[in-house]
Amino acid sequence: MFENPRISSVGLSGVLVSFAADMQERANLAALAFRAAIDAQDWPDVIETASTLVSTFVAVDLTTTPYENIRVRLQDLLTTQDWEDAPLPQGRKLWTLPMCFEGSHAPQLGEAAHAAGLSEREAARDLQNARTRVITIGYAPGQPYLDAVWNIPRQSELTPHVPAGALVIAIRQFVLFTAAMPTGWRQVGQTAFRPFDPDRASPVVLAPGDEVRFAPITADELSSLQDGDSLGGAAWETLL
């Protein structure tokens, strides 16, 4: 059981409940479950909630709601169960994303495989068999971080341009880029799926706790999907 999760104010904009000082899977799961529990309380002064890698943020106007008031409520909620063993929120989805692991669409797959102590064929097999979970959304709108199959270091230098839809990996995390940008992580795949699309009714597609698996496709199939809508051939089902 977690001992003394840290509750602290974030300026006057809200309160942060932290379950660990660094990334730990059990702390991430606790943050997701605790956020869902706060949402279920339907406290009228809570504007919104969000989860990070190991924390739950509660947006509250601390100029009108005293910090001690919300702190006591959160502390009381923390004591209701062992959050390390709390179930993940209901309504999560399992997404299947078409992903190309070939050639220029996976330019650093060989480097990543070497860093993981694998052959490139073994690495591609690991990626194709992976079932990963969204651990947080961040850095860019709708951009998912997912738990990855290997724990490998970042590159020593930046790659100046990685396209939107790139699947990159480092430090036991995947990131699926929502926009083109530089990165120090290695690109091991490419999808036509866009996790963020401002033209959709719901611009942010994935949610923390959702699970993702990759369906391997060829470069030609990727090109065809890129001419379609921003879901890029992705499909989902509700997890029970």
JSON list of C-alpha atoms in Angstrom, two decimals:
[
{"chain": "A", "resi": 1, "resn": "MET", "atom": "CA", "xyz": [0.00, 0.00, 0.00]},
{"chain": "A", "resi": 2, "resn": "PHE", "atom": "CA", "xyz": [1.23, 3.51, -0.74]},
{"chain": "A", "resi": 3, "resn": "GLU", "atom": "CA", "xyz": [2.50, 5.36, 2.30]},
{"chain": "A", "resi": 4, "resn": "ASN", "atom": "CA", "xyz": [1.61, 9.02, 2.62]},
{"chain": "A", "resi": 5, "resn": "PRO", "atom": "CA", "xyz": [0.85, 10.12, -0.96]},
{"chain": "A", "resi": 6, "resn": "ARG", "atom": "CA", "xyz": [1.87, 13.75, -1.18]},
{"chain": "A", "resi": 7, "resn": "ILE", "atom": "CA", "xyz": [-0.87, 16.38, -1.44]},
{"chain": "A", "resi": 8, "resn": "SER", "atom": "CA", "xyz": [0.27, 19.86, -2.46]},
{"chain": "A", "resi": 9, "resn": "SER", "atom": "CA", "xyz": [-1.21, 23.03, -3.89]},
{"chain": "A", "resi": 10, "resn": "VAL", "atom": "CA", "xyz": [-0.34, 24.17, -7.41]},
{"chain": "A", "resi": 11, "resn": "GLY", "atom": "CA", "xyz": [-0.43, 27.93, -7.06]},
{"chain": "A", "resi": 12, "resn": "LEU", "atom": "CA", "xyz": [-4.08, 28.95, -6.83]},
{"chain": "A", "resi": 13, "resn": "SER", "atom": "CA", "xyz": [-5.18, 26.71, -9.71]},
{"chain": "A", "resi": 14, "resn": "GLY", "atom": "CA", "xyz": [-5.54, 23.38, -7.95]},
{"chain": "A", "resi": 15, "resn": "VAL", "atom": "CA", "xyz": [-4.11, 20.50, -5.96]},
{"chain": "A", "resi": 16, "resn": "LEU", "atom": "CA", "xyz": [-1.73, 17.70, -6.93]},
{"chain": "A", "resi": 17, "resn": "VAL", "atom": "CA", "xyz": [-1.81, 14.24, -5.36]},
{"chain": "A", "resi": 18, "resn": "SER", "atom": "CA", "xyz": [1.49, 12.43, -6.04]},
{"chain": "A", "resi": 19, "resn": "PHE", "atom": "CA", "xyz": [1.95, 8.71, -5.47]},
{"chain": "A", "resi": 20, "resn": "ALA", "atom": "CA", "xyz": [5.69, 8.57, -6.25]},
{"chain": "A", "resi": 21, "resn": "ALA", "atom": "CA", "xyz": [8.65, 10.81, -7.05]},
{"chain": "A", "resi": 22, "resn": "ASP", "atom": "CA", "xyz": [9.45, 9.05, -10.34]},
{"chain": "A", "resi": 23, "resn": "MET", "atom": "CA", "xyz": [7.77, 6.80, -12.89]},
{"chain": "A", "resi": 24, "resn": "GLN", "atom": "CA", "xyz": [6.52, 3.56, -11.38]},
{"chain": "A", "resi": 25, "resn": "GLU", "atom": "CA", "xyz": [3.80, 1.46, -12.93]},
{"chain": "A", "resi": 26, "resn": "ARG", "atom": "CA", "xyz": [1.90, 1.00, -9.68]},
{"chain": "A", "resi": 27, "resn": "ALA", "atom": "CA", "xyz": [1.95, 4.76, -9.07]},
{"chain": "A", "resi": 28, "resn": "ASN", "atom": "CA", "xyz": [0.64, 5.39, -12.57]},
{"chain": "A", "resi": 29, "resn": "LEU", "atom": "CA", "xyz": [-2.18, 2.92, -12.05]},
{"chain": "A", "resi": 30, "resn": "ALA", "atom": "CA", "xyz": [-3.01, 4.55, -8.72]},
{"chain": "A", "resi": 31, "resn": "ALA", "atom": "CA", "xyz": [-3.11, 8.01, -10.30]},
{"chain": "A", "resi": 32, "resn": "LEU", "atom": "CA", "xyz": [-5.56, 6.79, -12.96]},
{"chain": "A", "resi": 33, "resn": "ALA", "atom": "CA", "xyz": [-7.80, 5.08, -10.43]},
{"chain": "A", "resi": 34, "resn": "PHE", "atom": "CA", "xyz": [-7.74, 7.99, -8.00]},
{"chain": "A", "resi": 35, "resn": "ARG", "atom": "CA", "xyz": [-8.68, 10.44, -10.74]},
{"chain": "A", "resi": 36, "resn": "ALA", "atom": "CA", "xyz": [-11.72, 8.30, -11.62]},
{"chain": "A", "resi": 37, "resn": "ALA", "atom": "CA", "xyz": [-12.68, 8.18, -7.93]},
{"chain": "A", "resi": 38, "resn": "ILE", "atom": "CA", "xyz": [-12.55, 11.98, -7.67]},
{"chain": "A", "resi": 39, "resn": "ASP", "atom": "CA", "xyz": [-14.68, 12.32, -10.80]},
{"chain": "A", "resi": 40, "resn": "ALA", "atom": "CA", "xyz": [-17.24, 9.98, -9.24]},
{"chain": "A", "resi": 41, "resn": "GLN", "atom": "CA", "xyz": [-17.55, 12.30, -6.22]},
{"chain": "A", "resi": 42, "resn": "ASP", "atom": "CA", "xyz": [-18.89, 15.06, -8.49]},
{"chain": "A", "resi": 43, "resn": "TRP", "atom": "CA", "xyz": [-17.65, 17.77, -6.14]},
{"chain": "A", "resi": 44, "resn": "PRO", "atom": "CA", "xyz": [-19.17, 21.06, -7.41]},
{"chain": "A", "resi": 45, "resn": "ASP", "atom": "CA", "xyz": [-16.00, 23.11, -6.90]},
{"chain": "A", "resi": 46, "resn": "VAL", "atom": "CA", "xyz": [-13.80, 20.75, -8.95]},
{"chain": "A", "resi": 47, "resn": "ILE", "atom": "CA", "xyz": [-13.40, 22.23, -12.43]},
{"chain": "A", "resi": 48, "resn": "GLU", "atom": "CA", "xyz": [-11.64, 19.25, -13.99]},
{"chain": "A", "resi": 49, "resn": "THR", "atom": "CA", "xyz": [-9.15, 16.50, -13.23]},
{"chain": "A", "resi": 50, "resn": "ALA", "atom": "CA", "xyz": [-6.13, 15.09, -15.04]},
{"chain": "A", "resi": 51, "resn": "SER", "atom": "CA", "xyz": [-3.56, 12.38, -14.44]},
{"chain": "A", "resi": 52, "resn": "THR", "atom": "CA", "xyz": [0.17, 12.53, -15.06]},
{"chain": "A", "resi": 53, "resn": "LEU", "atom": "CA", "xyz": [2.74, 9.73, -14.91]},
{"chain": "A", "resi": 54, "resn": "VAL", "atom": "CA", "xyz": [2.42, 9.34, -11.14]},
{"chain": "A", "resi": 55, "resn": "SER", "atom": "CA", "xyz": [0.01, 12.05, -9.98]},
{"chain": "A", "resi": 56, "resn": "THR", "atom": "CA", "xyz": [-3.59, 13.22, -10.11]},
{"chain": "A", "resi": 57, "resn": "PHE", "atom": "CA", "xyz": [-4.28, 16.91, -10.61]},
{"chain": "A", "resi": 58, "resn": "VAL", "atom": "CA", "xyz": [-7.49, 18.44, -9.32]},
{"chain": "A", "resi": 59, "resn": "ALA", "atom": "CA", "xyz": [-8.34, 21.84, -10.79]},
{"chain": "A", "resi": 60, "resn": "VAL", "atom": "CA", "xyz": [-9.95, 23.96, -8.08]},
{"chain": "A", "resi": 61, "resn": "ASP", "atom": "CA", "xyz": [-10.06, 27.73, -7.71]},
{"chain": "A", "resi": 62, "resn": "LEU", "atom": "CA", "xyz": [-8.22, 28.10, -4.40]},
{"chain": "A", "resi": 63, "resn": "THR", "atom": "CA", "xyz": [-9.29, 31.73, -4.14]},
{"chain": "A", "resi": 64, "resn": "THR", "atom": "CA", "xyz": [-12.83, 30.54, -3.47]},
{"chain": "A", "resi": 65, "resn": "THR", "atom": "CA", "xyz": [-12.27, 27.01, -2.11]},
{"chain": "A", "resi": 66, "resn": "PRO", "atom": "CA", "xyz": [-9.84, 26.98, 0.83]},
{"chain": "A", "resi": 67, "resn": "TYR", "atom": "CA", "xyz": [-6.90, 24.66, 0.26]},
{"chain": "A", "resi": 68, "resn": "GLU", "atom": "CA", "xyz": [-7.45, 22.93, 3.59]},
{"chain": "A", "resi": 69, "resn": "ASN", "atom": "CA", "xyz": [-11.04, 22.14, 2.59]},
{"chain": "A", "resi": 70, "resn": "ILE", "atom": "CA", "xyz": [-10.08, 20.26, -0.58]},
{"chain": "A", "resi": 71, "resn": "ARG", "atom": "CA", "xyz": [-6.98, 18.73, 1.06]},
{"chain": "A", "resi": 72, "resn": "VAL", "atom": "CA", "xyz": [-9.09, 17.09, 3.78]},
{"chain": "A", "resi": 73, "resn": "ARG", "atom": "CA", "xyz": [-11.54, 15.70, 1.24]},
{"chain": "A", "resi": 74, "resn": "LEU", "atom": "CA", "xyz": [-8.72, 14.24, -0.83]},
{"chain": "A", "resi": 75, "resn": "GLN", "atom": "CA", "xyz": [-7.03, 12.79, 2.26]},
{"chain": "A", "resi": 76, "resn": "ASP", "atom": "CA", "xyz": [-10.29, 11.16, 3.31]},
{"chain": "A", "resi": 77, "resn": "LEU", "atom": "CA", "xyz": [-10.72, 9.67, -0.16]},
{"chain": "A", "resi": 78, "resn": "LEU", "atom": "CA", "xyz": [-7.18, 8.32, -0.09]},
{"chain": "A", "resi": 79, "resn": "THR", "atom": "CA", "xyz": [-7.99, 6.30, 3.02]},
{"chain": "A", "resi": 80, "resn": "THR", "atom": "CA", "xyz": [-10.95, 4.48, 1.45]},
{"chain": "A", "resi": 81, "resn": "GLN", "atom": "CA", "xyz": [-8.88, 1.81, -0.28]},
{"chain": "A", "resi": 82, "resn": "ASP", "atom": "CA", "xyz": [-5.44, 0.59, -1.27]},
{"chain": "A", "resi": 83, "resn": "TRP", "atom": "CA", "xyz": [-4.87, 2.59, -4.46]},
{"chain": "A", "resi": 84, "resn": "GLU", "atom": "CA", "xyz": [-1.99, 0.33, -5.46]},
{"chain": "A", "resi": 85, "resn": "ASP", "atom": "CA", "xyz": [-4.54, -2.43, -6.03]},
{"chain": "A", "resi": 86, "resn": "ALA", "atom": "CA", "xyz": [-7.41, -0.25, -7.27]},
{"chain": "A", "resi": 87, "resn": "PRO", "atom": "CA", "xyz": [-8.95, -1.33, -10.59]},
{"chain": "A", "resi": 88, "resn": "LEU", "atom": "CA", "xyz": [-8.46, 0.79, -13.67]},
{"chain": "A", "resi": 89, "resn": "PRO", "atom": "CA", "xyz": [-11.35, 3.07, -14.66]},
{"chain": "A", "resi": 90, "resn": "GLN", "atom": "CA", "xyz": [-14.30, 1.63, -16.56]},
{"chain": "A", "resi": 91, "resn": "GLY", "atom": "CA", "xyz": [-14.95, 2.57, -20.18]},
{"chain": "A", "resi": 92, "resn": "ARG", "atom": "CA", "xyz": [-11.37, 2.09, -21.32]},
{"chain": "A", "resi": 93, "resn": "LYS", "atom": "CA", "xyz": [-10.76, 1.12, -24.94]},
{"chain": "A", "resi": 94, "resn": "LEU", "atom": "CA", "xyz": [-8.44, -1.29, -26.71]},
{"chain": "A", "resi": 95, "resn": "TRP", "atom": "CA", "xyz": [-7.18, 0.36, -29.90]},
{"chain": "A", "resi": 96, "resn": "THR", "atom": "CA", "xyz": [-5.68, -1.45, -32.88]},
{"chain": "A", "resi": 97, "resn": "LEU", "atom": "CA", "xyz": [-3.42, 0.93, -34.84]},
{"chain": "A", "resi": 98, "resn": "PRO", "atom": "CA", "xyz": [-2.07, 0.04, -38.29]},
{"chain": "A", "resi": 99, "resn": "MET", "atom": "CA", "xyz": [1.69, 0.63, -38.01]},
{"chain": "A", "resi": 100, "resn": "CYS", "atom": "CA", "xyz": [4.47, 0.40, -40.56]},
{"chain": "A", "resi": 101, "resn": "PHE", "atom": "CA", "xyz": [7.77, -0.97, -39.25]},
{"chain": "A", "resi": 102, "resn": "GLU", "atom": "CA", "xyz": [9.55, -0.90, -42.64]},
{"chain": "A", "resi": 103, "resn": "GLY", "atom": "CA", "xyz": [12.42, 1.08, -44.14]},
{"chain": "A", "resi": 104, "resn": "SER", "atom": "CA", "xyz": [12.25, 4.87, -43.92]},
{"chain": "A", "resi": 105, "resn": "HIS", "atom": "CA", "xyz": [9.15, 4.63, -41.71]},
{"chain": "A", "resi": 106, "resn": "ALA", "atom": "CA", "xyz": [11.21, 2.90, -39.01]},
{"chain": "A", "resi": 107, "resn": "PRO", "atom": "CA", "xyz": [14.63, 4.50, -39.59]},
{"chain": "A", "resi": 108, "resn": "GLN", "atom": "CA", "xyz": [16.06, 3.72, -36.15]},
{"chain": "A", "resi": 109, "resn": "LEU", "atom": "CA", "xyz": [14.56, 0.30, -35.56]},
{"chain": "A", "resi": 110, "resn": "GLY", "atom": "CA", "xyz": [18.01, -1.29, -35.97]},
{"chain": "A", "resi": 111, "resn": "GLU", "atom": "CA", "xyz": [19.56, 1.10, -33.42]},
{"chain": "A", "resi": 112, "resn": "ALA", "atom": "CA", "xyz": [16.74, 0.51, -30.96]},
{"chain": "A", "resi": 113, "resn": "ALA", "atom": "CA", "xyz": [17.07, -3.25, -31.41]},
{"chain": "A", "resi": 114, "resn": "HIS", "atom": "CA", "xyz": [20.81, -3.08, -30.75]},
{"chain": "A", "resi": 115, "resn": "ALA", "atom": "CA", "xyz": [20.24, -0.99, -27.61]},
{"chain": "A", "resi": 116, "resn": "ALA", "atom": "CA", "xyz": [17.72, -3.61, -26.43]},
{"chain": "A", "resi": 117, "resn": "GLY", "atom": "CA", "xyz": [20.13, -6.48, -27.17]},
{"chain": "A", "resi": 118, "resn": "LEU", "atom": "CA", "xyz": [17.99, -7.88, -29.98]},
{"chain": "A", "resi": 119, "resn": "SER", "atom": "CA", "xyz": [18.23, -8.53, -33.69]},
{"chain": "A", "resi": 120, "resn": "GLU", "atom": "CA", "xyz": [16.12, -6.25, -35.88]},
{"chain": "A", "resi": 121, "resn": "ARG", "atom": "CA", "xyz": [13.82, -9.17, -36.69]},
{"chain": "A", "resi": 122, "resn": "GLU", "atom": "CA", "xyz": [13.36, -9.92, -32.98]},
{"chain": "A", "resi": 123, "resn": "ALA", "atom": "CA", "xyz": [12.68, -6.25, -32.29]},
{"chain": "A", "resi": 124, "resn": "ALA", "atom": "CA", "xyz": [10.06, -6.03, -35.03]},
{"chain": "A", "resi": 125, "resn": "ARG", "atom": "CA", "xyz": [8.40, -9.15, -33.63]},
{"chain": "A", "resi": 126, "resn": "ASP", "atom": "CA", "xyz": [8.29, -7.61, -30.14]},
{"chain": "A", "resi": 127, "resn": "LEU", "atom": "CA", "xyz": [6.65, -4.48, -31.50]},
{"chain": "A", "resi": 128, "resn": "GLN", "atom": "CA", "xyz": [4.11, -6.40, -33.53]},
{"chain": "A", "resi": 129, "resn": "ASN", "atom": "CA", "xyz": [3.17, -8.50, -30.48]},
{"chain": "A", "resi": 130, "resn": "ALA", "atom": "CA", "xyz": [3.11, -5.60, -28.05]},
{"chain": "A", "resi": 131, "resn": "ARG", "atom": "CA", "xyz": [-0.01, -4.63, -26.11]},
{"chain": "A", "resi": 132, "resn": "THR", "atom": "CA", "xyz": [0.72, -1.36, -24.41]},
{"chain": "A", "resi": 133, "resn": "ARG", "atom": "CA", "xyz": [-1.17, 1.10, -22.22]},
{"chain": "A", "resi": 134, "resn": "VAL", "atom": "CA", "xyz": [-1.54, 4.87, -22.39]},
{"chain": "A", "resi": 135, "resn": "ILE", "atom": "CA", "xyz": [0.13, 6.12, -19.21]},
{"chain": "A", "resi": 136, "resn": "THR", "atom": "CA", "xyz": [-0.43, 9.84, -19.76]},
{"chain": "A", "resi": 137, "resn": "ILE", "atom": "CA", "xyz": [-1.20, 12.53, -22.31]},
{"chain": "A", "resi": 138, "resn": "GLY", "atom": "CA", "xyz": [1.22, 15.42, -22.54]},
{"chain": "A", "resi": 139, "resn": "TYR", "atom": "CA", "xyz": [3.85, 17.68, -24.10]},
{"chain": "A", "resi": 140, "resn": "ALA", "atom": "CA", "xyz": [1.61, 18.38, -27.13]},
{"chain": "A", "resi": 141, "resn": "PRO", "atom": "CA", "xyz": [-2.21, 18.34, -27.35]},
{"chain": "A", "resi": 142, "resn": "GLY", "atom": "CA", "xyz": [-3.51, 14.77, -27.30]},
{"chain": "A", "resi": 143, "resn": "GLN", "atom": "CA", "xyz": [-0.03, 13.24, -27.48]},
{"chain": "A", "resi": 144, "resn": "PRO", "atom": "CA", "xyz": [0.07, 9.83, -25.78]},
{"chain": "A", "resi": 145, "resn": "TYR", "atom": "CA", "xyz": [2.88, 8.31, -23.78]},
{"chain": "A", "resi": 146, "resn": "LEU", "atom": "CA", "xyz": [2.63, 4.51, -23.57]},
{"chain": "A", "resi": 147, "resn": "ASP", "atom": "CA", "xyz": [4.54, 1.88, -21.64]},
{"chain": "A", "resi": 148, "resn": "ALA", "atom": "CA", "xyz": [7.06, 0.30, -23.99]},
{"chain": "A", "resi": 149, "resn": "VAL", "atom": "CA", "xyz": [8.53, -3.14, -24.56]},
{"chain": "A", "resi": 150, "resn": "TRP", "atom": "CA", "xyz": [12.17, -2.21, -23.87]},
{"chain": "A", "resi": 151, "resn": "ASN", "atom": "CA", "xyz": [14.04, 0.13, -21.54]},
{"chain": "A", "resi": 152, "resn": "ILE", "atom": "CA", "xyz": [16.61, 1.85, -23.77]},
{"chain": "A", "resi": 153, "resn": "PRO", "atom": "CA", "xyz": [18.38, 5.21, -23.42]},
{"chain": "A", "resi": 154, "resn": "ARG", "atom": "CA", "xyz": [17.71, 8.34, -25.42]},
{"chain": "A", "resi": 155, "resn": "GLN", "atom": "CA", "xyz": [20.01, 9.22, -28.29]},
{"chain": "A", "resi": 156, "resn": "SER", "atom": "CA", "xyz": [23.03, 11.38, -27.56]},
{"chain": "A", "resi": 157, "resn": "GLU", "atom": "CA", "xyz": [21.94, 13.84, -30.29]},
{"chain": "A", "resi": 158, "resn": "LEU", "atom": "CA", "xyz": [18.62, 15.14, -31.59]},
{"chain": "A", "resi": 159, "resn": "THR", "atom": "CA", "xyz": [16.98, 13.93, -34.77]},
{"chain": "A", "resi": 160, "resn": "PRO", "atom": "CA", "xyz": [15.97, 17.30, -36.27]},
{"chain": "A", "resi": 161, "resn": "HIS", "atom": "CA", "xyz": [12.67, 16.20, -37.82]},
{"chain": "A", "resi": 162, "resn": "VAL", "atom": "CA", "xyz": [10.36, 13.30, -37.08]},
{"chain": "A", "resi": 163, "resn": "PRO", "atom": "CA", "xyz": [6.93, 13.31, -38.77]},
{"chain": "A", "resi": 164, "resn": "ALA", "atom": "CA", "xyz": [3.48, 13.32, -37.21]},
{"chain": "A", "resi": 165, "resn": "GLY", "atom": "CA", "xyz": [2.40, 9.74, -36.61]},
{"chain": "A", "resi": 166, "resn": "ALA", "atom": "CA", "xyz": [5.91, 8.59, -35.76]},
{"chain": "A", "resi": 167, "resn": "LEU", "atom": "CA", "xyz": [6.23, 5.95, -33.05]},
{"chain": "A", "resi": 168, "resn": "VAL", "atom": "CA", "xyz": [9.34, 6.72, -30.99]},
{"chain": "A", "resi": 169, "resn": "ILE", "atom": "CA", "xyz": [10.84, 4.91, -28.01]},
{"chain": "A", "resi": 170, "resn": "ALA", "atom": "CA", "xyz": [13.16, 5.55, -25.05]},
{"chain": "A", "resi": 171, "resn": "ILE", "atom": "CA", "xyz": [13.31, 4.97, -21.29]},
{"chain": "A", "resi": 172, "resn": "ARG", "atom": "CA", "xyz": [10.62, 2.27, -21.40]},
{"chain": "A", "resi": 173, "resn": "GLN", "atom": "CA", "xyz": [8.09, 4.56, -23.03]},
{"chain": "A", "resi": 174, "resn": "PHE", "atom": "CA", "xyz": [6.60, 5.00, -26.47]},
{"chain": "A", "resi": 175, "resn": "VAL", "atom": "CA", "xyz": [5.42, 8.37, -27.72]},
{"chain": "A", "resi": 176, "resn": "LEU", "atom": "CA", "xyz": [3.10, 8.67, -30.71]},
{"chain": "A", "resi": 177, "resn": "PHE", "atom": "CA", "xyz": [3.79, 12.10, -32.19]},
{"chain": "A", "resi": 178, "resn": "THR", "atom": "CA", "xyz": [0.83, 14.34, -32.92]},
{"chain": "A", "resi": 179, "resn": "ALA", "atom": "CA", "xyz": [2.96, 16.78, -34.94]},
{"chain": "A", "resi": 180, "resn": "ALA", "atom": "CA", "xyz": [6.34, 16.89, -36.66]},
{"chain": "A", "resi": 181, "resn": "MET", "atom": "CA", "xyz": [9.12, 17.87, -34.28]},
{"chain": "A", "resi": 182, "resn": "PRO", "atom": "CA", "xyz": [12.74, 17.14, -33.29]},
{"chain": "A", "resi": 183, "resn": "THR", "atom": "CA", "xyz": [13.41, 14.38, -30.79]},
{"chain": "A", "resi": 184, "resn": "GLY", "atom": "CA", "xyz": [16.10, 12.51, -28.95]},
{"chain": "A", "resi": 185, "resn": "TRP", "atom": "CA", "xyz": [14.03, 9.32, -29.06]},
{"chain": "A", "resi": 186, "resn": "ARG", "atom": "CA", "xyz": [14.38, 6.65, -31.76]},
{"chain": "A", "resi": 187, "resn": "GLN", "atom": "CA", "xyz": [11.71, 6.27, -34.42]},
{"chain": "A", "resi": 188, "resn": "VAL", "atom": "CA", "xyz": [10.67, 2.62, -34.82]},
{"chain": "A", "resi": 189, "resn": "GLY", "atom": "CA", "xyz": [7.39, 2.95, -36.71]},
{"chain": "A", "resi": 190, "resn": "GLN", "atom": "CA", "xyz": [4.93, 5.18, -38.53]},
{"chain": "A", "resi": 191, "resn": "THR", "atom": "CA", "xyz": [1.14, 5.32, -38.54]},
{"chain": "A", "resi": 192, "resn": "ALA", "atom": "CA", "xyz": [-1.51, 7.36, -40.35]},
{"chain": "A", "resi": 193, "resn": "PHE", "atom": "CA", "xyz": [-3.46, 7.56, -37.08]},
{"chain": "A", "resi": 194, "resn": "ARG", "atom": "CA", "xyz": [-3.57, 11.03, -35.54]},
{"chain": "A", "resi": 195, "resn": "PRO", "atom": "CA", "xyz": [-4.17, 11.10, -31.77]},
{"chain": "A", "resi": 196, "resn": "PHE", "atom": "CA", "xyz": [-5.17, 14.77, -32.00]},
{"chain": "A", "resi": 197, "resn": "ASP", "atom": "CA", "xyz": [-7.33, 16.33, -34.71]},
{"chain": "A", "resi": 198, "resn": "PRO", "atom": "CA", "xyz": [-8.97, 19.71, -33.99]},
{"chain": "A", "resi": 199, "resn": "ASP", "atom": "CA", "xyz": [-11.51, 19.08, -36.76]},
{"chain": "A", "resi": 200, "resn": "ARG", "atom": "CA", "xyz": [-12.98, 16.05, -34.98]},
{"chain": "A", "resi": 201, "resn": "ALA", "atom": "CA", "xyz": [-15.91, 16.41, -32.58]},
{"chain": "A", "resi": 202, "resn": "SER", "atom": "CA", "xyz": [-13.63, 14.91, -29.90]},
{"chain": "A", "resi": 203, "resn": "PRO", "atom": "CA", "xyz": [-10.14, 16.13, -30.88]},
{"chain": "A", "resi": 204, "resn": "VAL", "atom": "CA", "xyz": [-8.23, 13.96, -28.36]},
{"chain": "A", "resi": 205, "resn": "VAL", "atom": "CA", "xyz": [-8.72, 10.30, -29.22]},
{"chain": "A", "resi": 206, "resn": "LEU", "atom": "CA", "xyz": [-6.77, 8.28, -26.66]},
{"chain": "A", "resi": 207, "resn": "ALA", "atom": "CA", "xyz": [-7.23, 8.50, -22.91]},
{"chain": "A", "resi": 208, "resn": "PRO", "atom": "CA", "xyz": [-4.95, 7.43, -20.05]},
{"chain": "A", "resi": 209, "resn": "GLY", "atom": "CA", "xyz": [-5.69, 3.79, -19.30]},
{"chain": "A", "resi": 210, "resn": "ASP", "atom": "CA", "xyz": [-6.62, 2.92, -22.89]},
{"chain": "A", "resi": 211, "resn": "GLU", "atom": "CA", "xyz": [-4.65, 0.02, -24.34]},
{"chain": "A", "resi": 212, "resn": "VAL", "atom": "CA", "xyz": [-3.03, -0.11, -27.78]},
{"chain": "A", "resi": 213, "resn": "ARG", "atom": "CA", "xyz": [-1.76, -2.85, -30.05]},
{"chain": "A", "resi": 214, "resn": "PHE", "atom": "CA", "xyz": [-0.12, -2.48, -33.45]},
{"chain": "A", "resi": 215, "resn": "ALA", "atom": "CA", "xyz": [-1.23, -4.13, -36.67]},
{"chain": "A", "resi": 216, "resn": "PRO", "atom": "CA", "xyz": [1.78, -4.30, -39.04]},
{"chain": "A", "resi": 217, "resn": "ILE", "atom": "CA", "xyz": [1.25, -2.83, -42.51]},
{"chain": "A", "resi": 218, "resn": "THR", "atom": "CA", "xyz": [3.41, -2.24, -45.56]},
{"chain": "A", "resi": 219, "resn": "ALA", "atom": "CA", "xyz": [4.70, 1.11, -46.75]},
{"chain": "A", "resi": 220, "resn": "ASP", "atom": "CA", "xyz": [2.16, 1.05, -49.59]},
{"chain": "A", "resi": 221, "resn": "GLU", "atom": "CA", "xyz": [-0.69, 0.38, -47.16]},
{"chain": "A", "resi": 222, "resn": "LEU", "atom": "CA", "xyz": [0.51, 3.25, -44.98]},
{"chain": "A", "resi": 223, "resn": "SER", "atom": "CA", "xyz": [0.53, 5.60, -47.98]},
{"chain": "A", "resi": 224, "resn": "SER", "atom": "CA", "xyz": [-3.04, 4.62, -48.81]},
{"chain": "A", "resi": 225, "resn": "LEU", "atom": "CA", "xyz": [-4.20, 5.20, -45.21]},
{"chain": "A", "resi": 226, "resn": "GLN", "atom": "CA", "xyz": [-2.53, 8.60, -45.13]},
{"chain": "A", "resi": 227, "resn": "ASP", "atom": "CA", "xyz": [-4.86, 9.68, -47.91]},
{"chain": "A", "resi": 228, "resn": "GLY", "atom": "CA", "xyz": [-7.88, 8.85, -45.75]},
{"chain": "A", "resi": 229, "resn": "ASP", "atom": "CA", "xyz": [-9.23, 10.31, -42.51]},
{"chain": "A", "resi": 230, "resn": "SER", "atom": "CA", "xyz": [-7.18, 11.05, -39.41]},
{"chain": "A", "resi": 231, "resn": "LEU", "atom": "CA", "xyz": [-8.06, 7.76, -37.71]},
{"chain": "A", "resi": 232, "resn": "GLY", "atom": "CA", "xyz": [-5.76, 6.10, -40.23]},
{"chain": "A", "resi": 233, "resn": "GLY", "atom": "CA", "xyz": [-7.60, 2.79, -40.26]},
{"chain": "A", "resi": 234, "resn": "ALA", "atom": "CA", "xyz": [-7.58, 2.47, -36.47]},
{"chain": "A", "resi": 235, "resn": "ALA", "atom": "CA", "xyz": [-10.32, 0.47, -34.74]},
{"chain": "A", "resi": 236, "resn": "TRP", "atom": "CA", "xyz": [-11.31, 0.07, -31.11]},
{"chain": "A", "resi": 237, "resn": "GLU", "atom": "CA", "xyz": [-13.32, -2.07, -28.76]},
{"chain": "A", "resi": 238, "resn": "THR", "atom": "CA", "xyz": [-14.47, -1.48, -25.19]},
{"chain": "A", "resi": 239, "resn": "LEU", "atom": "CA", "xyz": [-12.50, -3.27, -22.49]},
{"chain": "A", "resi": 240, "resn": "LEU", "atom": "CA", "xyz": [-14.62, -5.07, -19.91]}
]
